[in-house]
Amino acid sequence: MSIAKLLELDQTLHAVVATEFLKLRRSKVVWMSFLIYGFMIAMLGLFMWIALNPGMAESLGLLGQKANFAFAGESLDWAGFLGMVFMMASLGGMIFLSFIVVFIFGREYAEGTEKNLLVLPVPRGLFVLAKFVVAALWFALLSAWLLPLSFVVGKTLGLAGFDARLFWGIGGKILVSGLLSFSTCSLVALIAVATKGYFAPLGYATFTLVLASLFGHTGWAPWVPWSIVGLYSGAAGAGPEPTAGSYLVLAATFLLGLGLTLRHETRADNVQ
Amino acid sequence: MTYAISAQGLAKNFGPVKAVKRVDLAVRPGEIYGFLGRNGAGKTTTIRMLLGLIRPNAGTVRLLGSSLREDRAGVLAKVGCLVESAAAYPNLTVRENLEIQRRLTRSPAAAVAEVMGLLKLEDFADRRAGRLSLGNKQRLSLARALLHRPKLLILDEPANGLDPAGIVEVRGLLRRLADEEGVTVFMSSHLLDEVEQLADRVGIVHEGVLVEEVDRAELRRGSRVAIEVAAEDAAAAGDALAAAGIQTLGLAPVAEDLESHFLRKTGGQS
């Protein structure tokens, strides 16, 4: 491929990415995702507050028990709180990223616009790549949103032991776990385009959580893509650490999903 | 001659269902070609094959002299289309929906306003597509098809959802594009009257086979002709005709209209 052709392709990709962002304008799903993340941090803050006030926990009954259960074994300070934020970002993030990918890919079928895209003078693969770019940026912003939220909630609770290095360290770990989660989402995109809608990929995403949990406590965990995220976050409990092979498995999973999604979009019949 | 659409031996099966068995098309540049067929005759499947949305099991397609396989982007840059139902992003306004099309077809910035004017969408420019009436959604889809000034328009039921005034407007617009700008229009429709008024040539597809291609003028010349007799005394007309002795007030040949012709060709009542 000539340089001129590559530059033209690059320009087209920029245009496609820009239009993919434009499609999100005024979308309630975008705002809902940020609200839900905010709600989750607020709930963690509430639980932390209850755990810090045992008398209050007792008077609140079940909610208090849940709060004590959530923070069982965790220190009731910044380290404990950020640890919970990280765990939530890792496991919740994997399922949330699936929702984002399902929405971005599935809406073209749900809204009947896929056929409009496929007859445009744009290489079809660029739509797939652009959608992954948008999903990655959306999820990155969502993950980044956790940090100021956590900071505000932690400061409001007056937690002890704030350490900037700890705080940014957790930020870095959230970024890495986001990347690991992103590796598994290309298969969700494949199912969304192959089944032309929302339901099957959402069912699949839920099923992967079951798989993650099923294999999480076995020796297979470092080799099962969905369990690897749990191992990295420590949500699977005391168990094996992800190995170099685990990261190769995740890379292969992403490439497999990406390749099959590209193949589907460029070759499959569209009878929408 | 380089045809605007040239399709040979197109066939498509969906499992055991033979949606299109054999369709050959030769649509001339600058003409309006009406593609008629009953529900399930294979019109939309043919259109999808023309546009590369589905792969034919057999046959070849060339649009404006080139194959999609050879130069997909180059060909599609010159083709505007509306496939089956009107569709747009419901959370985006009319202007924003058209802006997406503009960016992806690399059309000039003025193209959006221009095409909104053509389709009388200016008053709805900032309304979300999800809140448009069916007729205005159809106008938006037509605007999308026209935005990049295509040389060939492939329209599946372009009059769908339009009110009578809208149908007349769109008819005028398509006629003007063909006559003044040489745009070729290939349109499927179930509105026989619409096709009859607009199309220069009509292809009739029945059970997946193109059973006839006919010019509008040829249709009038070559189809069955009935004799309509006007008489003062209708009851006596039969006797009078038999005896050929009654004074007739009028005797005029009445050409079979497209509806009767279509129904006769596709096995319906005429």
XYZ file of C-alpha atoms in Angstrom:
542
model
C 0.000 0.000 0.000
C 1.377 3.398 -0.975
C 2.065 6.183 1.524
C -0.637 8.333 -0.111
C -3.166 5.524 0.301
C -2.172 5.094 3.960
C -2.546 8.819 4.614
C -5.961 8.789 2.974
C -6.971 5.818 5.108
C -5.745 7.645 8.205
C -7.823 10.718 7.292
C -10.865 8.544 6.713
C -10.344 6.823 10.066
C -10.239 10.232 11.754
C -13.509 11.175 10.047
C -15.134 7.895 11.089
C -13.962 8.273 14.712
C -15.315 11.843 14.754
C -18.713 10.655 13.513
C -18.737 7.845 16.076
C -18.312 10.460 18.822
C -20.996 12.610 17.225
C -23.402 9.668 17.475
C -23.041 9.777 21.275
C -24.261 13.376 21.494
C -27.323 13.702 23.725
C -27.266 9.949 24.304
C -28.730 9.130 27.694
C -26.610 5.995 27.891
C -23.427 8.071 28.166
C -24.698 10.150 31.071
C -26.235 7.106 32.716
C -22.875 5.328 32.678
C -21.203 8.204 34.524
C -24.103 8.446 36.960
C -23.980 4.732 37.721
C -20.243 4.877 38.357
C -20.847 7.852 40.631
C -23.582 5.940 42.435
C -21.276 2.959 42.991
C -18.603 5.142 44.584
C -21.262 6.859 46.681
C -22.454 3.445 47.900
C -18.892 2.437 48.766
C -18.574 5.696 50.667
C -21.840 5.006 52.493
C -20.691 1.507 53.440
C -17.361 2.885 54.616
C -19.147 5.512 56.697
C -21.369 2.814 58.255
C -18.344 0.604 58.919
C -16.655 3.551 60.614
C -19.703 3.986 62.815
C -20.575 0.507 64.207
C -23.385 1.871 66.376
C -25.017 3.303 63.315
C -24.513 -0.009 61.479
C -26.374 -1.891 64.178
C -29.312 0.488 64.059
C -29.466 0.187 60.259
C -29.855 -3.598 60.340
C -29.240 -5.336 57.017
C -27.540 -2.390 55.338
C -25.159 -2.202 58.236
C -24.424 -5.917 57.971
C -23.732 -5.545 54.273
C -21.396 -2.635 54.944
C -19.495 -4.627 57.535
C -19.359 -7.589 55.154
C -18.089 -5.405 52.288
C -15.213 -4.075 54.373
C -14.530 -7.252 56.322
C -10.792 -7.612 56.697
C -10.119 -4.226 55.107
C -8.595 -1.351 56.997
C -11.014 1.505 57.465
C -8.732 4.141 55.955
C -7.661 5.418 52.570
C -5.829 2.175 51.747
C -8.914 0.060 52.490
C -11.256 2.405 50.667
C -9.102 2.693 47.536
C -8.599 -1.074 47.564
C -12.377 -1.496 47.369
C -12.593 1.147 44.634
C -9.981 -0.760 42.644
C -11.795 -4.085 43.057
C -15.057 -2.501 41.995
C -13.379 -0.857 38.998
C -11.860 -4.186 37.931
C -14.843 -6.502 38.168
C -17.576 -3.930 37.655
C -15.494 -2.445 34.871
C -15.349 -5.693 32.935
C -19.133 -5.983 32.817
C -19.590 -2.239 32.298
C -17.181 -2.207 29.385
C -19.220 -5.036 27.864
C -22.341 -2.857 28.120
C -20.535 -0.010 26.387
C -19.350 -2.252 23.558
C -22.799 -3.814 23.187
C -24.351 -0.359 22.956
C -21.845 0.991 20.433
C -21.996 -2.020 18.132
C -25.571 -3.152 18.731
C -27.280 0.214 18.314
C -26.551 0.276 14.583
C -28.747 -2.795 14.256
C -31.320 -1.760 16.849
C -31.760 1.620 15.132
C -31.596 0.217 11.600
C -28.593 2.341 10.622
C -26.075 -0.435 9.940
C -27.174 -0.725 6.315
C -26.567 3.031 5.883
C -22.986 2.625 7.068
C -22.227 -0.367 4.892
C -23.093 1.452 1.646
C -20.811 4.396 2.362
C -17.565 4.808 0.413
C -15.564 3.964 3.531
C -13.733 0.675 4.163
C -16.046 -1.263 6.476
C -13.220 -2.303 8.770
C -12.701 1.336 9.727
C -16.136 1.400 11.364
C -15.112 -1.535 13.548
C -11.799 0.078 14.507
C -13.470 3.439 15.186
C -16.052 1.824 17.447
C -13.302 0.157 19.480
C -11.500 3.500 19.752
C -14.676 5.155 21.052
C -15.347 2.288 23.484
C -11.766 2.532 24.797
C -11.943 6.301 25.300
C -15.394 6.170 26.879
C -14.242 3.480 29.309
C -10.972 5.338 30.030
C -12.925 8.492 30.911
C -15.309 6.475 33.027
C -12.388 4.881 34.890
C -10.661 8.241 35.297
C -13.924 9.638 36.695
C -13.511 7.251 39.643
C -10.434 9.047 40.907
C -11.841 12.524 41.653
C -15.026 10.869 42.918
C -13.085 8.648 45.288
C -11.001 11.591 46.419
C -14.062 13.686 47.232
C -15.843 10.814 49.005
C -12.725 9.821 50.972
C -12.066 13.418 52.048
C -15.719 13.873 52.997
C -15.517 10.767 55.183
C -12.341 12.123 56.753
C -10.445 8.884 56.158
C -7.048 8.583 57.694
C -3.796 7.778 55.920
C -4.061 9.641 52.614
C -0.975 9.128 50.542
C -0.649 10.632 47.041
C 1.543 7.747 45.915
C -1.070 5.242 47.063
C -3.786 7.247 45.320
C -2.000 7.469 41.960
C -0.843 3.879 42.324
C -4.465 2.791 42.494
C -5.136 5.008 39.471
C -2.426 3.139 37.568
C -3.805 -0.247 38.620
C -7.301 0.790 37.478
C -5.792 1.696 34.100
C -4.069 -1.683 33.796
C -7.177 -3.624 34.809
C -9.119 -1.547 32.258
C -6.685 -2.653 29.576
C -7.087 -6.276 30.657
C -10.878 -5.936 30.542
C -10.650 -4.292 27.122
C -8.858 -7.381 25.814
C -11.942 -9.479 26.467
C -14.479 -7.093 24.901
C -13.784 -7.782 21.232
C -15.683 -11.062 21.548
C -18.664 -9.103 22.897
C -18.523 -6.911 19.779
C -18.427 -10.001 17.590
C -21.567 -11.399 19.213
C -23.318 -8.020 18.914
C -22.704 -7.797 15.158
C -23.306 -11.486 14.506
C -26.632 -11.518 16.335
C -27.557 -7.950 15.290
C -28.708 -6.561 18.597
C -28.285 -6.196 22.329
C -29.628 -9.289 24.032
C -27.259 -12.073 23.010
C -24.064 -10.104 23.735
C -25.453 -8.978 27.105
C -26.255 -12.598 27.923
C -22.772 -13.570 26.817
C -21.183 -10.853 28.979
C -23.082 -12.116 32.011
C -22.025 -15.656 31.196
C -18.360 -14.606 31.128
C -18.714 -13.386 34.705
C -19.935 -16.838 35.653
C -16.943 -18.330 33.822
C -14.599 -15.904 35.594
C -16.002 -16.955 38.935
C -16.044 -20.670 38.051
C -12.410 -20.792 36.984
C -11.261 -18.094 39.407
C -10.466 -20.566 42.174
C -8.961 -23.294 40.012
C -5.531 -23.800 38.559
C -6.940 -22.795 35.166
C -7.563 -19.204 36.225
C -4.332 -17.753 34.712
C -5.369 -19.200 31.344
C -9.042 -18.212 31.248
C -9.321 -14.643 29.872
C -12.197 -13.552 32.108
C -10.612 -14.929 35.277
C -7.325 -13.147 34.636
C -8.900 -9.752 35.385
C -10.143 -11.134 38.720
C -6.707 -12.513 39.518
C -5.077 -9.156 38.789
C -7.527 -7.275 40.994
C -7.282 -9.811 43.803
C -11.049 -10.275 43.717
C -10.542 -14.003 43.271
C -8.943 -14.087 46.733
C -5.665 -15.731 47.507
C -4.753 -17.541 44.334
C -2.243 -17.675 41.525
C -0.952 -14.460 40.003
C -1.402 -13.745 36.293
C 1.644 -14.935 34.388
C 3.247 -13.706 31.175
C 1.197 -16.436 29.482
C -1.977 -14.872 30.907
C -1.249 -11.611 29.132
C -0.576 -13.488 25.914
C -3.943 -15.227 26.306
C -5.639 -11.852 26.691
C -3.851 -10.403 23.651
C -4.824 -13.447 21.605
C -8.432 -13.151 22.809
C -8.598 -9.527 21.707
C -7.051 -10.224 18.321
C -9.356 -13.197 17.750
C -12.452 -11.129 18.521
C -11.220 -8.183 16.462
C -10.360 -10.376 13.478
C -13.703 -12.184 13.520
C -15.632 -8.919 13.932
C -13.771 -7.386 10.992
C -14.399 -10.490 8.930
C -18.089 -10.432 9.773
C -18.497 -6.766 8.874
C -16.669 -7.096 5.582
C -18.083 -10.407 4.389
C -21.395 -11.277 5.998
C -24.726 -10.539 4.318
C -26.659 -7.622 5.758
C -30.346 -8.374 5.656
C -31.341 -5.821 8.304
C -23.000 1.812 -23.985
C -21.881 1.875 -20.355
C -24.979 1.124 -18.347
C -25.622 2.817 -15.029
C -26.596 -0.571 -13.678
C -25.641 -3.773 -15.375
C -26.553 -7.011 -13.634
C -26.353 -10.434 -15.154
C -27.738 -13.662 -13.828
C -28.227 -12.417 -10.273
C -29.410 -15.136 -7.914
C -29.638 -15.378 -4.138
C -30.707 -18.186 -1.870
C -31.395 -17.913 1.856
C -31.066 -21.533 2.877
C -33.711 -23.429 0.933
C -35.522 -20.216 -0.047
C -34.666 -18.962 -3.521
C -35.248 -15.240 -3.010
C -33.904 -14.260 -6.415
C -33.625 -16.861 -9.179
C -32.459 -14.822 -12.115
C -32.400 -11.082 -12.609
C -30.688 -9.356 -15.531
C -30.739 -5.573 -15.576
C -29.457 -2.982 -18.005
C -30.363 0.464 -16.725
C -29.383 3.284 -19.063
C -27.657 6.423 -17.798
C -30.070 9.226 -17.006
C -33.231 7.150 -17.062
C -35.707 6.484 -14.301
C -36.191 2.778 -13.971
C -39.153 1.466 -12.007
C -38.654 -1.929 -10.407
C -41.983 -3.539 -9.714
C -42.870 -6.697 -7.908
C -45.239 -8.093 -5.339
C -44.237 -8.585 -1.709
C -41.490 -11.202 -1.571
C -40.837 -11.026 -5.321
C -37.147 -10.261 -4.703
C -37.012 -6.473 -5.137
C -35.201 -5.611 -1.901
C -32.876 -8.610 -2.165
C -31.930 -7.463 -5.670
C -31.282 -3.934 -4.420
C -29.134 -5.280 -1.595
C -27.111 -7.296 -4.094
C -26.662 -4.230 -6.304
C -25.261 -2.309 -3.343
C -23.051 -5.109 -2.047
C -25.025 -5.513 1.165
C -25.484 -9.171 0.382
C -23.435 -11.470 -1.793
C -25.170 -13.083 -4.724
C -24.915 -16.849 -5.107
C -24.558 -16.252 -8.815
C -24.263 -13.360 -11.214
C -22.354 -10.136 -11.589
C -23.112 -6.474 -10.908
C -21.534 -3.369 -12.362
C -22.564 0.115 -11.268
C -21.578 3.044 -13.482
C -19.274 0.718 -15.380
C -17.300 -0.592 -12.413
C -17.613 -3.530 -10.098
C -17.767 -3.076 -6.335
C -15.066 -5.705 -6.034
C -12.669 -3.661 -8.134
C -13.343 -0.215 -6.688
C -15.868 -0.302 -3.846
C -15.164 3.161 -2.426
C -14.923 4.760 -5.862
C -18.253 3.319 -6.990
C -20.153 3.994 -3.757
C -18.954 7.611 -3.765
C -21.143 8.054 -6.840
C -24.153 6.124 -5.575
C -26.889 7.317 -3.235
C -29.366 4.892 -1.807
C -32.286 4.258 0.448
C -32.683 0.636 1.443
C -35.999 -0.617 2.766
C -37.015 1.487 5.782
C -35.907 5.008 6.650
C -33.359 4.914 9.481
C -31.493 7.615 11.388
C -29.849 8.133 14.776
C -32.804 9.124 16.951
C -30.790 11.147 19.481
C -29.275 13.327 16.759
C -30.972 16.173 14.942
C -31.705 16.165 11.235
C -28.687 18.404 10.693
C -26.409 16.150 12.752
C -27.581 13.019 10.959
C -26.775 14.669 7.640
C -23.463 15.926 9.025
C -22.421 12.307 9.587
C -23.184 11.527 5.955
C -21.367 14.663 4.836
C -18.189 13.835 6.716
C -18.131 10.231 5.572
C -18.697 11.134 1.926
C -16.287 14.095 2.177
C -18.880 16.463 0.786
C -18.533 20.232 1.106
C -19.866 21.927 4.231
C -22.668 23.622 2.280
C -24.083 20.271 1.169
C -26.118 19.775 4.355
C -28.048 23.055 4.039
C -28.473 22.511 0.331
C -30.000 19.065 0.648
C -32.229 20.163 3.550
C -33.566 22.839 1.219
C -34.160 20.315 -1.563
C -36.187 18.062 0.723
C -37.872 20.923 2.609
C -36.314 19.916 5.915
C -35.091 23.362 7.029
C -37.879 23.759 9.574
C -36.880 20.468 11.175
C -33.115 20.984 10.994
C -32.676 21.058 14.762
C -35.315 18.497 15.610
C -34.151 15.087 16.778
C -34.694 12.364 14.196
C -36.489 10.256 16.804
C -39.206 12.918 16.990
C -39.839 13.210 13.254
C -42.989 11.986 11.560
C -42.654 8.962 9.286
C -42.858 11.214 6.238
C -40.087 13.499 7.474
C -37.943 10.502 8.401
C -38.331 9.396 4.799
C -37.337 12.874 3.623
C -34.267 12.682 5.860
C -33.311 9.342 4.325
C -33.763 10.762 0.838
C -31.670 13.778 1.839
C -28.950 11.410 3.042
C -29.052 9.604 -0.297
C -28.777 12.857 -2.262
C -26.279 14.739 -0.093
C -23.114 13.801 -1.975
C -24.669 14.506 -5.417
C -24.619 10.922 -6.643
C -24.750 9.954 -10.302
C -26.891 6.948 -9.515
C -29.756 6.721 -7.046
C -30.990 3.340 -5.880
C -34.179 3.850 -3.927
C -36.274 1.182 -2.295
C -39.857 2.466 -1.984
C -38.928 6.186 -1.962
C -42.539 7.296 -1.490
C -43.015 5.260 1.714
C -44.647 7.313 4.439
C -44.929 10.481 2.337
C -48.256 12.272 2.104
C -49.716 12.965 -1.378
C -48.089 16.391 -1.552
C -44.760 14.865 -0.522
C -45.076 12.196 -3.175
C -45.625 14.848 -5.843
C -42.640 16.856 -4.556
C -40.319 13.863 -4.557
C -41.577 12.826 -7.972
C -40.745 16.295 -9.286
C -37.336 16.233 -7.635
C -36.390 12.856 -9.106
C -37.638 13.879 -12.548
C -35.599 17.069 -12.352
C -32.458 15.229 -11.240
C -32.800 12.836 -14.159
C -33.650 15.466 -16.776
C -31.366 18.292 -15.698
C -28.427 16.554 -14.055
C -28.474 13.213 -15.815
C -28.853 11.269 -12.570
C -29.976 7.695 -13.079
C -32.759 6.618 -10.753
C -33.485 2.981 -10.010
C -36.531 2.781 -7.775
C -38.645 -0.011 -6.479
C -42.198 0.754 -5.515
C -45.472 -0.882 -4.794
C -47.274 2.274 -5.924
C -48.017 1.371 -9.519
C -49.473 4.758 -10.285
C -46.295 6.383 -8.991
C -44.073 4.224 -11.172
C -46.328 4.745 -14.160
C -46.066 8.511 -13.839
C -42.346 8.653 -13.195
C -40.513 5.740 -14.759
C -39.099 5.798 -18.257
C -38.786 2.053 -18.139
C -40.265 -0.605 -15.928
C -38.906 -3.994 -14.914
C -41.287 -6.504 -13.441
C -39.877 -9.107 -11.079
C -42.010 -12.056 -10.105
C -41.011 -14.967 -7.880
C -37.343 -13.996 -8.153
C -37.278 -13.700 -11.937
C -37.319 -10.552 -14.045
C -40.272 -11.430 -16.241
C -40.394 -8.282 -18.330
C -38.665 -5.000 -19.048
C -40.773 -2.480 -20.881
C -40.569 1.190 -21.942
C -43.448 3.386 -20.903
C -44.173 4.176 -24.558
C -43.857 0.512 -25.476
C -46.278 -0.383 -22.722
C -48.865 1.855 -24.294
C -48.202 0.533 -27.785
C -47.876 -3.136 -27.130
C -50.292 -4.018 -24.392
C -53.812 -5.331 -24.839
C -56.328 -2.762 -25.964
C -59.994 -2.710 -25.057
C -62.733 -0.746 -26.835
C -64.878 1.399 -24.592
C -68.302 2.147 -26.095
C -70.509 4.926 -24.792
C -74.198 4.564 -25.717
C -77.376 6.335 -24.676
C -79.152 3.093 -23.972
C -76.744 0.796 -22.238
C -79.174 -2.115 -22.242
C -79.491 -1.951 -25.965
C -75.763 -1.578 -26.551
C -75.105 -5.286 -26.840
C -77.872 -5.770 -29.382
C -76.881 -2.672 -31.204
C -73.260 -3.703 -31.425
C -74.268 -7.112 -32.654
C -76.445 -5.597 -35.313
C -74.025 -2.683 -35.775
C -77.019 -0.485 -36.374
C -77.072 1.797 -33.306
C -75.657 5.263 -33.353
C -72.623 5.434 -31.028
C -71.819 8.617 -29.122
C -68.177 7.812 -28.691
C -65.702 5.106 -29.534
C -62.234 5.302 -27.994
C -59.376 2.836 -27.596
C -58.358 2.533 -23.925
C -54.813 1.329 -23.312
C -54.261 -1.121 -20.499
C -52.823 0.768 -17.545
C -49.739 -0.333 -15.658
C -51.773 -1.777 -12.838
C -53.696 -4.111 -15.152
C -50.523 -4.966 -17.019
C -48.656 -5.714 -13.798
C -51.423 -7.865 -12.394
C -51.696 -9.815 -15.634
C -47.943 -10.433 -15.646
C -47.768 -11.493 -12.037
C -50.822 -13.679 -12.023
C -53.230 -11.352 -10.244
C -56.689 -10.347 -11.350
C -56.956 -7.787 -14.094
